[in-house]
Tab-separated table of C-alpha atoms in Angstrom:
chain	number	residue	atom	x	y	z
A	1	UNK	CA	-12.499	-36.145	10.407
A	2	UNK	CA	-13.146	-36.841	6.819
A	3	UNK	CA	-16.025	-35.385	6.643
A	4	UNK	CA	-15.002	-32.444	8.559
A	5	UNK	CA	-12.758	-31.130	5.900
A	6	UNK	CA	-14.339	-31.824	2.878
A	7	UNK	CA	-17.147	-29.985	4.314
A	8	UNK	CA	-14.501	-27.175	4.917
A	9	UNK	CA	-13.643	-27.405	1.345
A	10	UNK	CA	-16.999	-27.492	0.163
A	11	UNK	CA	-17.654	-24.349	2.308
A	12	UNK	CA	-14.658	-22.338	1.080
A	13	UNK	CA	-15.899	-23.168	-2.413
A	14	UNK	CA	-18.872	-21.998	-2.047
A	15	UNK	CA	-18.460	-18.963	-0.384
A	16	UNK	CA	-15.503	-18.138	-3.273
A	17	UNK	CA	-18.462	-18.416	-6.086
A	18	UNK	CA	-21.486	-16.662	-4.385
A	19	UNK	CA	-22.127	-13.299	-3.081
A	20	UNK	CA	-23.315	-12.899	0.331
A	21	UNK	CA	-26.109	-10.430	1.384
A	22	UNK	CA	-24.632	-7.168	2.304
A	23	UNK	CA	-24.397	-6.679	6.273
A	24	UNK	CA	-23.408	-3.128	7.726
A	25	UNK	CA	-22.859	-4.179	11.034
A	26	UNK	CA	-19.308	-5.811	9.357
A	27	UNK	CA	-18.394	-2.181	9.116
A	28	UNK	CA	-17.821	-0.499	12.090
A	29	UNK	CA	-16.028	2.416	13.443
A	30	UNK	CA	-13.364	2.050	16.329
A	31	UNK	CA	-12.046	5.280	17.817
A	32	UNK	CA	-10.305	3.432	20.620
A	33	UNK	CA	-6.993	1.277	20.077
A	34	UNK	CA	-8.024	-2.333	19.319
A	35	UNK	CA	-6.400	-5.742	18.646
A	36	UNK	CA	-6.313	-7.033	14.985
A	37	UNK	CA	-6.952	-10.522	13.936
A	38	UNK	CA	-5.907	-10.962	10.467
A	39	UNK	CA	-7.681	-14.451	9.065
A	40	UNK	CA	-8.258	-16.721	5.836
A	41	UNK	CA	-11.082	-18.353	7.073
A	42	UNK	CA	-14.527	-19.656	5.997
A	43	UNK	CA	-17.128	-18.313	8.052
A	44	UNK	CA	-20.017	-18.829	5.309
A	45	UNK	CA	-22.526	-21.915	6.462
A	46	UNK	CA	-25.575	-21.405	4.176
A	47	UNK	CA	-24.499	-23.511	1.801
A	48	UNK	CA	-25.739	-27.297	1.878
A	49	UNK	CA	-26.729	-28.248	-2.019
A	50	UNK	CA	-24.439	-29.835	-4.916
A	51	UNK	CA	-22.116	-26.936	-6.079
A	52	UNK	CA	-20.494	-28.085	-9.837
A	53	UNK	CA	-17.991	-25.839	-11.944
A	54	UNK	CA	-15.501	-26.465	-14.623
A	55	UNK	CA	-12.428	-26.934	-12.123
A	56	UNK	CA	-13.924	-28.539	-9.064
A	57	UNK	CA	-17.192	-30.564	-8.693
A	58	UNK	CA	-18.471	-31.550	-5.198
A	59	UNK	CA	-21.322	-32.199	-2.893
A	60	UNK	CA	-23.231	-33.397	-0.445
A	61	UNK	CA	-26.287	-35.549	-1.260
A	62	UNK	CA	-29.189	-36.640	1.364
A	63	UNK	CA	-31.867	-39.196	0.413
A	64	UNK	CA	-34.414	-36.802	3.078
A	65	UNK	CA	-35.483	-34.133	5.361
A	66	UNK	CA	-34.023	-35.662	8.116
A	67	UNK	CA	-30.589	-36.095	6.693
A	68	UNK	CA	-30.323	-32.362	5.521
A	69	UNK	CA	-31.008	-31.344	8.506
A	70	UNK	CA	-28.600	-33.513	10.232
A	71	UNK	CA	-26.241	-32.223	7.450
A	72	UNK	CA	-27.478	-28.130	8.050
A	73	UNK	CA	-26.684	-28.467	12.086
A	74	UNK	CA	-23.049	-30.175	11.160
A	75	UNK	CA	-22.261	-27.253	9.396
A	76	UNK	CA	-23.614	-24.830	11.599
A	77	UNK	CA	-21.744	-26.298	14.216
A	78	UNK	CA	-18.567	-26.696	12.720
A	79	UNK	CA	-18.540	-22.629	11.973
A	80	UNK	CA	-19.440	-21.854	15.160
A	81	UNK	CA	-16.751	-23.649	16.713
A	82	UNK	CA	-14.720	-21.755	14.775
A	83	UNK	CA	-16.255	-18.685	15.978
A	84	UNK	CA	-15.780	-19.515	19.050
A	85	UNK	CA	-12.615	-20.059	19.674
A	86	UNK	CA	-12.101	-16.476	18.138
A	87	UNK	CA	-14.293	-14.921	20.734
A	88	UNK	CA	-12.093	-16.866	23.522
A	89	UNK	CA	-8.806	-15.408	22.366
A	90	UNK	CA	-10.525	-12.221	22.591
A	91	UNK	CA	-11.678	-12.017	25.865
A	92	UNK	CA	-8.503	-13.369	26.564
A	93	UNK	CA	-6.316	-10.491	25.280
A	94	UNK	CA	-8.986	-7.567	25.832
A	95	UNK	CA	-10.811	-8.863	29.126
A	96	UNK	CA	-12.519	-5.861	30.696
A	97	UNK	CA	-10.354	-3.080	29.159
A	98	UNK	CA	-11.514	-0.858	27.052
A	99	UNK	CA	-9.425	-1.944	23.634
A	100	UNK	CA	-11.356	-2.942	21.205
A	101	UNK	CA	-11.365	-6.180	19.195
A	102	UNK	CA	-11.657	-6.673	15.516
A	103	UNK	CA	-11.318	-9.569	12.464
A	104	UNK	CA	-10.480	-9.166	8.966
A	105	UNK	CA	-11.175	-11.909	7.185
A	106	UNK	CA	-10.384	-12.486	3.601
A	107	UNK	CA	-13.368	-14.888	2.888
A	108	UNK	CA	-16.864	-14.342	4.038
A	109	UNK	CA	-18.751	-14.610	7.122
A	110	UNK	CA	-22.186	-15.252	7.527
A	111	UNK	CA	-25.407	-12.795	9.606
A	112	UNK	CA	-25.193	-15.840	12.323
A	113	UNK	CA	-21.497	-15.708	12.557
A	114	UNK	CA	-21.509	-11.332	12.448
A	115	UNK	CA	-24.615	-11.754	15.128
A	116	UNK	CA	-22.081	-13.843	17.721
A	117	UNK	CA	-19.118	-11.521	16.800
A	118	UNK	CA	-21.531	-8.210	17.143
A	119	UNK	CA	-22.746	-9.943	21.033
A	120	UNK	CA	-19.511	-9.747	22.059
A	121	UNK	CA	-18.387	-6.757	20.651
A	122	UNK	CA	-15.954	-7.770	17.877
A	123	UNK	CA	-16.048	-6.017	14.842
A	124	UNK	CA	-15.705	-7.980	11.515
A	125	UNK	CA	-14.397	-6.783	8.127
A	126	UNK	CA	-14.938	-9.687	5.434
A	127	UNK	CA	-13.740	-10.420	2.234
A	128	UNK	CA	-10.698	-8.489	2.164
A	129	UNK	CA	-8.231	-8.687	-0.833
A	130	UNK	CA	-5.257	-10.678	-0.496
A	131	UNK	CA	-3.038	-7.829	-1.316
A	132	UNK	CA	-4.500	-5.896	1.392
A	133	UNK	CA	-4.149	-8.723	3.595
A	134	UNK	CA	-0.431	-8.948	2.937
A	135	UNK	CA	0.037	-5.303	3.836
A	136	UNK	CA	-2.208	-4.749	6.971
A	137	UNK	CA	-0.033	-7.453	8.373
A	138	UNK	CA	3.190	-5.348	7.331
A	139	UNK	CA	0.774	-2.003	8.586
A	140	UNK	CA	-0.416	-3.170	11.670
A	141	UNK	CA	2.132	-6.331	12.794
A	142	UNK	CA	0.275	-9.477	13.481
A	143	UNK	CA	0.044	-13.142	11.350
A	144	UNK	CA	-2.440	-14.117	8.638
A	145	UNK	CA	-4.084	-16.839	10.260
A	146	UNK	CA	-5.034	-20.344	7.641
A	147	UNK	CA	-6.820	-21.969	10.720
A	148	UNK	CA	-8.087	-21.437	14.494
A	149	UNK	CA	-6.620	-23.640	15.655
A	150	UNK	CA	-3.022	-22.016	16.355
A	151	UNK	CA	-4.768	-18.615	17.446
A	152	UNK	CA	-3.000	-16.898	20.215
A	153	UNK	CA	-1.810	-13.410	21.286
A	154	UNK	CA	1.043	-13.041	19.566
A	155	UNK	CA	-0.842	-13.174	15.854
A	156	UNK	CA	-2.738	-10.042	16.843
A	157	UNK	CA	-1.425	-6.519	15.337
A	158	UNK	CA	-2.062	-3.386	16.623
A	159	UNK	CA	-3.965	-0.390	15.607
A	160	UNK	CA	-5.172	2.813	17.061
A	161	UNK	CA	-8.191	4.292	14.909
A	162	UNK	CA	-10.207	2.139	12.051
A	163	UNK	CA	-13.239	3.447	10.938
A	164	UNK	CA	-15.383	3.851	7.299
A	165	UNK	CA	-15.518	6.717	5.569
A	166	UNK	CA	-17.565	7.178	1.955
A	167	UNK	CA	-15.826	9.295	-1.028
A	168	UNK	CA	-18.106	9.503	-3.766
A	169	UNK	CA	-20.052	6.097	-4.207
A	170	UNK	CA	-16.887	4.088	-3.056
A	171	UNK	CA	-16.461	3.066	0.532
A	172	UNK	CA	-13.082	2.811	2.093
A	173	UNK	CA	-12.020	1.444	5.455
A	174	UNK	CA	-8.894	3.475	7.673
A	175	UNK	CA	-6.844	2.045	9.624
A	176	UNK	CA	-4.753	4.398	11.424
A	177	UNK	CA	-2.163	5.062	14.129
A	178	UNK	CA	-0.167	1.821	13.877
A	179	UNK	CA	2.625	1.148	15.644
A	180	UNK	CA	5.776	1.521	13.509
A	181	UNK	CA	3.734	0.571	10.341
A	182	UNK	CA	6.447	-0.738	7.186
A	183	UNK	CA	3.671	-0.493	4.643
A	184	UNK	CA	1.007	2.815	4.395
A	185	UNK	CA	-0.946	3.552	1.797
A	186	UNK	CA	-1.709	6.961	-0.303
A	187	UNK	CA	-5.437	7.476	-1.150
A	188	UNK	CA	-5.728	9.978	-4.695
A	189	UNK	CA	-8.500	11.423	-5.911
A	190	UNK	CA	-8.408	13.552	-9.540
A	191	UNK	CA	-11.252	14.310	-11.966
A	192	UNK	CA	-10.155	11.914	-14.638
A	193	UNK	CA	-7.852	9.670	-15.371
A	194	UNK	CA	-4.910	11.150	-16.898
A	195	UNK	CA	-5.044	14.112	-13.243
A	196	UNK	CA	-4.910	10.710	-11.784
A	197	UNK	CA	-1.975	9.333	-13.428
A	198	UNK	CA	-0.062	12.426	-13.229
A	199	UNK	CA	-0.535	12.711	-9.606
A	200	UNK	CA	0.626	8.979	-9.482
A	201	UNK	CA	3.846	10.038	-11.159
A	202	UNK	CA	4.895	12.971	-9.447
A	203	UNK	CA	4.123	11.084	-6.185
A	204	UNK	CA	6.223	8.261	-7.170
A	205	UNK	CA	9.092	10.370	-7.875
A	206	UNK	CA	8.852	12.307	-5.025
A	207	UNK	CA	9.125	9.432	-2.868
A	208	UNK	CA	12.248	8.081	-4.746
A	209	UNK	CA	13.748	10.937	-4.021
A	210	UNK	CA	13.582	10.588	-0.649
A	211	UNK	CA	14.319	6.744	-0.763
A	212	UNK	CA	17.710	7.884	-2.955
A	213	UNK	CA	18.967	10.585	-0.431
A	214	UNK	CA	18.597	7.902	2.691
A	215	UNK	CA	20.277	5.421	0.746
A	216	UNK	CA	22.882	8.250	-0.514
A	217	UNK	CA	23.038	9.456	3.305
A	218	UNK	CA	23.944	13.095	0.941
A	219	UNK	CA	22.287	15.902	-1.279
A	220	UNK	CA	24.081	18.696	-3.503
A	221	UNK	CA	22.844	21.465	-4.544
A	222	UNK	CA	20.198	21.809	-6.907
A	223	UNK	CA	18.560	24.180	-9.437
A	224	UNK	CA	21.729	23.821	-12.271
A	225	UNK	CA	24.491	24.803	-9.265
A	226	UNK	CA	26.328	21.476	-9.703
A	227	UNK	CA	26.286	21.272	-13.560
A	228	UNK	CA	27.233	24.852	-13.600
A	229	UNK	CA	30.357	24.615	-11.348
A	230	UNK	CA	31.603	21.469	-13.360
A	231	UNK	CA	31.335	23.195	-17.024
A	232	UNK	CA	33.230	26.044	-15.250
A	233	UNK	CA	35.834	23.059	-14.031
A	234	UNK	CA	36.133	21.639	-17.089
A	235	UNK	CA	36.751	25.054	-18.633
A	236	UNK	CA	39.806	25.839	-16.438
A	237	UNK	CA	41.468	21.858	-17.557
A	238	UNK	CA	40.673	22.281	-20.739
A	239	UNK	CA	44.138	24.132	-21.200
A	240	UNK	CA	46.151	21.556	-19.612
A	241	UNK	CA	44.750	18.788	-22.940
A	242	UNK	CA	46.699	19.152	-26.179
A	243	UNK	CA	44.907	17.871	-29.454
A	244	UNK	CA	41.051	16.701	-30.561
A	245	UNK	CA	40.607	15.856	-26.494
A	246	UNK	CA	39.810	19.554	-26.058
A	247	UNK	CA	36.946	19.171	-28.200
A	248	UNK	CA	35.356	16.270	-26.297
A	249	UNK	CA	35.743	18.799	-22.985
A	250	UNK	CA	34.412	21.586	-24.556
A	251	UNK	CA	31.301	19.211	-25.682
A	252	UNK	CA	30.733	18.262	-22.205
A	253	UNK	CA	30.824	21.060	-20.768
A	254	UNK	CA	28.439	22.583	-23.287
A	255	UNK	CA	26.336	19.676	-22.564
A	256	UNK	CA	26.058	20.085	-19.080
A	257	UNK	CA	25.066	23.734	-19.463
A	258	UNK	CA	21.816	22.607	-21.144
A	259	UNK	CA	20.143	21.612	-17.823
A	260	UNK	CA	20.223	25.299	-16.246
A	261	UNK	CA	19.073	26.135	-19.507
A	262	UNK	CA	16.245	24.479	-19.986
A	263	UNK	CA	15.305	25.317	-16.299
A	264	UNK	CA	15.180	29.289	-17.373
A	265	UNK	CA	13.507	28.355	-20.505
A	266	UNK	CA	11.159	26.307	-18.627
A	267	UNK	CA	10.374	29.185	-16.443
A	268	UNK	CA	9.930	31.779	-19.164
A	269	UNK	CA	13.468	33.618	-19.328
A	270	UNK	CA	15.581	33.958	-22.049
A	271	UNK	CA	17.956	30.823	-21.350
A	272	UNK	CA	21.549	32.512	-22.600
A	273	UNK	CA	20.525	35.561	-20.310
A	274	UNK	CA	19.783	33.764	-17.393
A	275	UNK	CA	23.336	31.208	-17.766
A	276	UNK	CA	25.565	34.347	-18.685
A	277	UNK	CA	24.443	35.940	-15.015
A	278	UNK	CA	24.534	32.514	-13.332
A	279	UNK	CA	28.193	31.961	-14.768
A	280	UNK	CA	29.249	35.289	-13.816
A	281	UNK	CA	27.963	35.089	-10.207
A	282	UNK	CA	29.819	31.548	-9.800
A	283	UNK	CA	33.132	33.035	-10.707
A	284	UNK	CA	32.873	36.166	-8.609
A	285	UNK	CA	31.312	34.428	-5.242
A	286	UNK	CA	32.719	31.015	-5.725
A	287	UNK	CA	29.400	29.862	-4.483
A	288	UNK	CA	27.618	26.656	-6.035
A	289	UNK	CA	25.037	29.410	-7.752
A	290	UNK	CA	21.742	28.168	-9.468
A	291	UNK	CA	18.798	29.708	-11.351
A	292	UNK	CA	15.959	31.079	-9.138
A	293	UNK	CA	13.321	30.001	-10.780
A	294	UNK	CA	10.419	32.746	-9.208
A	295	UNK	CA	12.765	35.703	-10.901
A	296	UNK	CA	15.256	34.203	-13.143
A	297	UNK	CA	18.405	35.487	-10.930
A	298	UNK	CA	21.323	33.291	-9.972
A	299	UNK	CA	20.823	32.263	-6.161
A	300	UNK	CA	22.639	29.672	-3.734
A	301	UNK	CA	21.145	26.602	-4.239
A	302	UNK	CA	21.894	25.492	-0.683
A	303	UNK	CA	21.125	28.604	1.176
A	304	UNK	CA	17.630	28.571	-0.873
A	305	UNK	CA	17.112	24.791	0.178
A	306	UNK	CA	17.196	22.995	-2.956
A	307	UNK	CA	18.447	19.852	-3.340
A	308	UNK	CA	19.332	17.200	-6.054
A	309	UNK	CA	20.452	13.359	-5.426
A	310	UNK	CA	23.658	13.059	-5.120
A	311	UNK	CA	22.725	9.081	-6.768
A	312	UNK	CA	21.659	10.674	-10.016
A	313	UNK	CA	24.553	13.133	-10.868
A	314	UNK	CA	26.640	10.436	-10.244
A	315	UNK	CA	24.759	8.804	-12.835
A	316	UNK	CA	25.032	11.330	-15.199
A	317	UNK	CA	28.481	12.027	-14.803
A	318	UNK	CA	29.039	8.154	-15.247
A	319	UNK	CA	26.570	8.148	-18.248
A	320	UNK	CA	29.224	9.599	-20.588
């Protein structure tokens, strides 16, 4: 028993500082819905001499041929035992159907192990990144498995299309069509770094957006409607303050007018044009009226379909 796991640890070290010869039967495509077994496994037997670093030193030492040998088939069948018992839990769960079956494991897995998996038509993805580990079992459901041993049905996930698909000189694997997935990822491709990073950032906000008006469970109206609307507000209370406190509402007011400003300026009309026709729309209509961008005319925000969070101009009312 001893032996058996510091030969595990000895083969998990070992497979952490080498780099296995490149396999492309570990890369597969699946265009039918398949069972996902999500493991932290070594599956790496090729390794039977001293290995020494800084931070761990180990080995196995034989006095002859005979020994290593003994020492080689140990191995050899302590992996495959392993393997095994994975190809048992799959013709358990897929039997004769016609799901497919596939294992991503975050360490390695050697040609012998990839020849027994490829035999019984499993498909195996090695040396995924932790990170991605952590989110295939949020994508597809499922447990990351530490050892065989507990295997059963319910650590599978679930997913309906995986396959490879080469952009560039990079290859990336999809998987696709999961059932009610809590963690997807966004693939973006630029020219250069700072497209990249720009893409990144409206992406990011667009997506906060969204994530604000859920949590909000409310919009108002965008393109300056709301700022303009309060100003005029604050304009009409402004009578009912005696003293320096009419200043301070003035200033607000003013300040709040900047934002359809700098939309018209931002848009290439002149700014005190475009707020003069906004303001005077407001007060004939009564209408939450905003700048139309496309011709610099006042329009109903919510009639046009644009929206602002009703989170951040709570902020920046409460800002002041």
């Amino acid at each position: 028993m001893r032996c058996g796991r510091l030969l595990e640890a000895v083969t998990q070290f070992a497979d952490s500082c080498w780099a296995e010869p490149k396999d492309s039967r570990s890369l597969s495509v699946l265009s039918r819905p398949c069972h996902s077994c999500f493991c932290v496994l070594a599956l790496w037997t090729q390794w039977t001499q001293c290995f020494i670093s800084r931070e761990v030193n180990s080995g196995f030492f034989y006095k002859s041929a005979e020994e290593r040998e003994k020492l080689v088939k140990a191995e050899r069948k302590f992996i495959e035992e392993r393997v095994n018992k994975i190809i048992e839990l799959k013709q358990k769960v897929v039997g004769d159907t016609n799901k497919g079956f596939i294992v991503i494991n975050q360490k390695g897995i050697d040609p012998f192990s990839l020849d027994a998996f490829a035999k019984e038509g499993i498909v195996a993805l090695r040396r995924a990144k932790r990170r991605n580990m952590e989110r295939l079992t949020l994508a597809c459901g499922g447990i990351a498995m530490n050892a065989v041993d507990d295997l059963s049905a319910d650590c599978l996930g679930h997913a309906g299309l995986i396959y490879e698909y080469t952009l560039g000189e990079e290859k990336f694997t999809f998987i696709e069509k999961c059932d009610n997935p809590r963690s997807v990822t966004l693939l973006i491709r630029g020219p250069n770094k700072h497209t990249l990073t720009q893409i990144k950032d409206a992406v990011r906000d667009g997506l906060r957006a969204v994530k604000n008006a859920i949590e909000d469970g409310c919009v108002v109206p965008g393109a300056g409607a709301i700022e303009v609307a309060i100003a005029d507000a604050l304009m009409k209370h402004k009578s009912n303050i005696k003293g320096r406190a009419q200043l301070g509402v003035q200033a607000f007011a003013d300040a709040l007018l900047i934002i359809p400003k700098v939309l018209a300026q931002n848009s290439g009309y002149d700014p005190q044009e475009t707020l003069v026709k906004v303001q005077a729309e407001y007060a004939e209509s009564g209408q939450l009226v905003g700048v139309d961008l496309n011709s610099g005319e006042p329009m109903v925000a919510a009639g046009a379909g644009v929206w602002d969070n009703y989170s951040v101009k709570k902020q920046l009312l409460h800002s002041w």
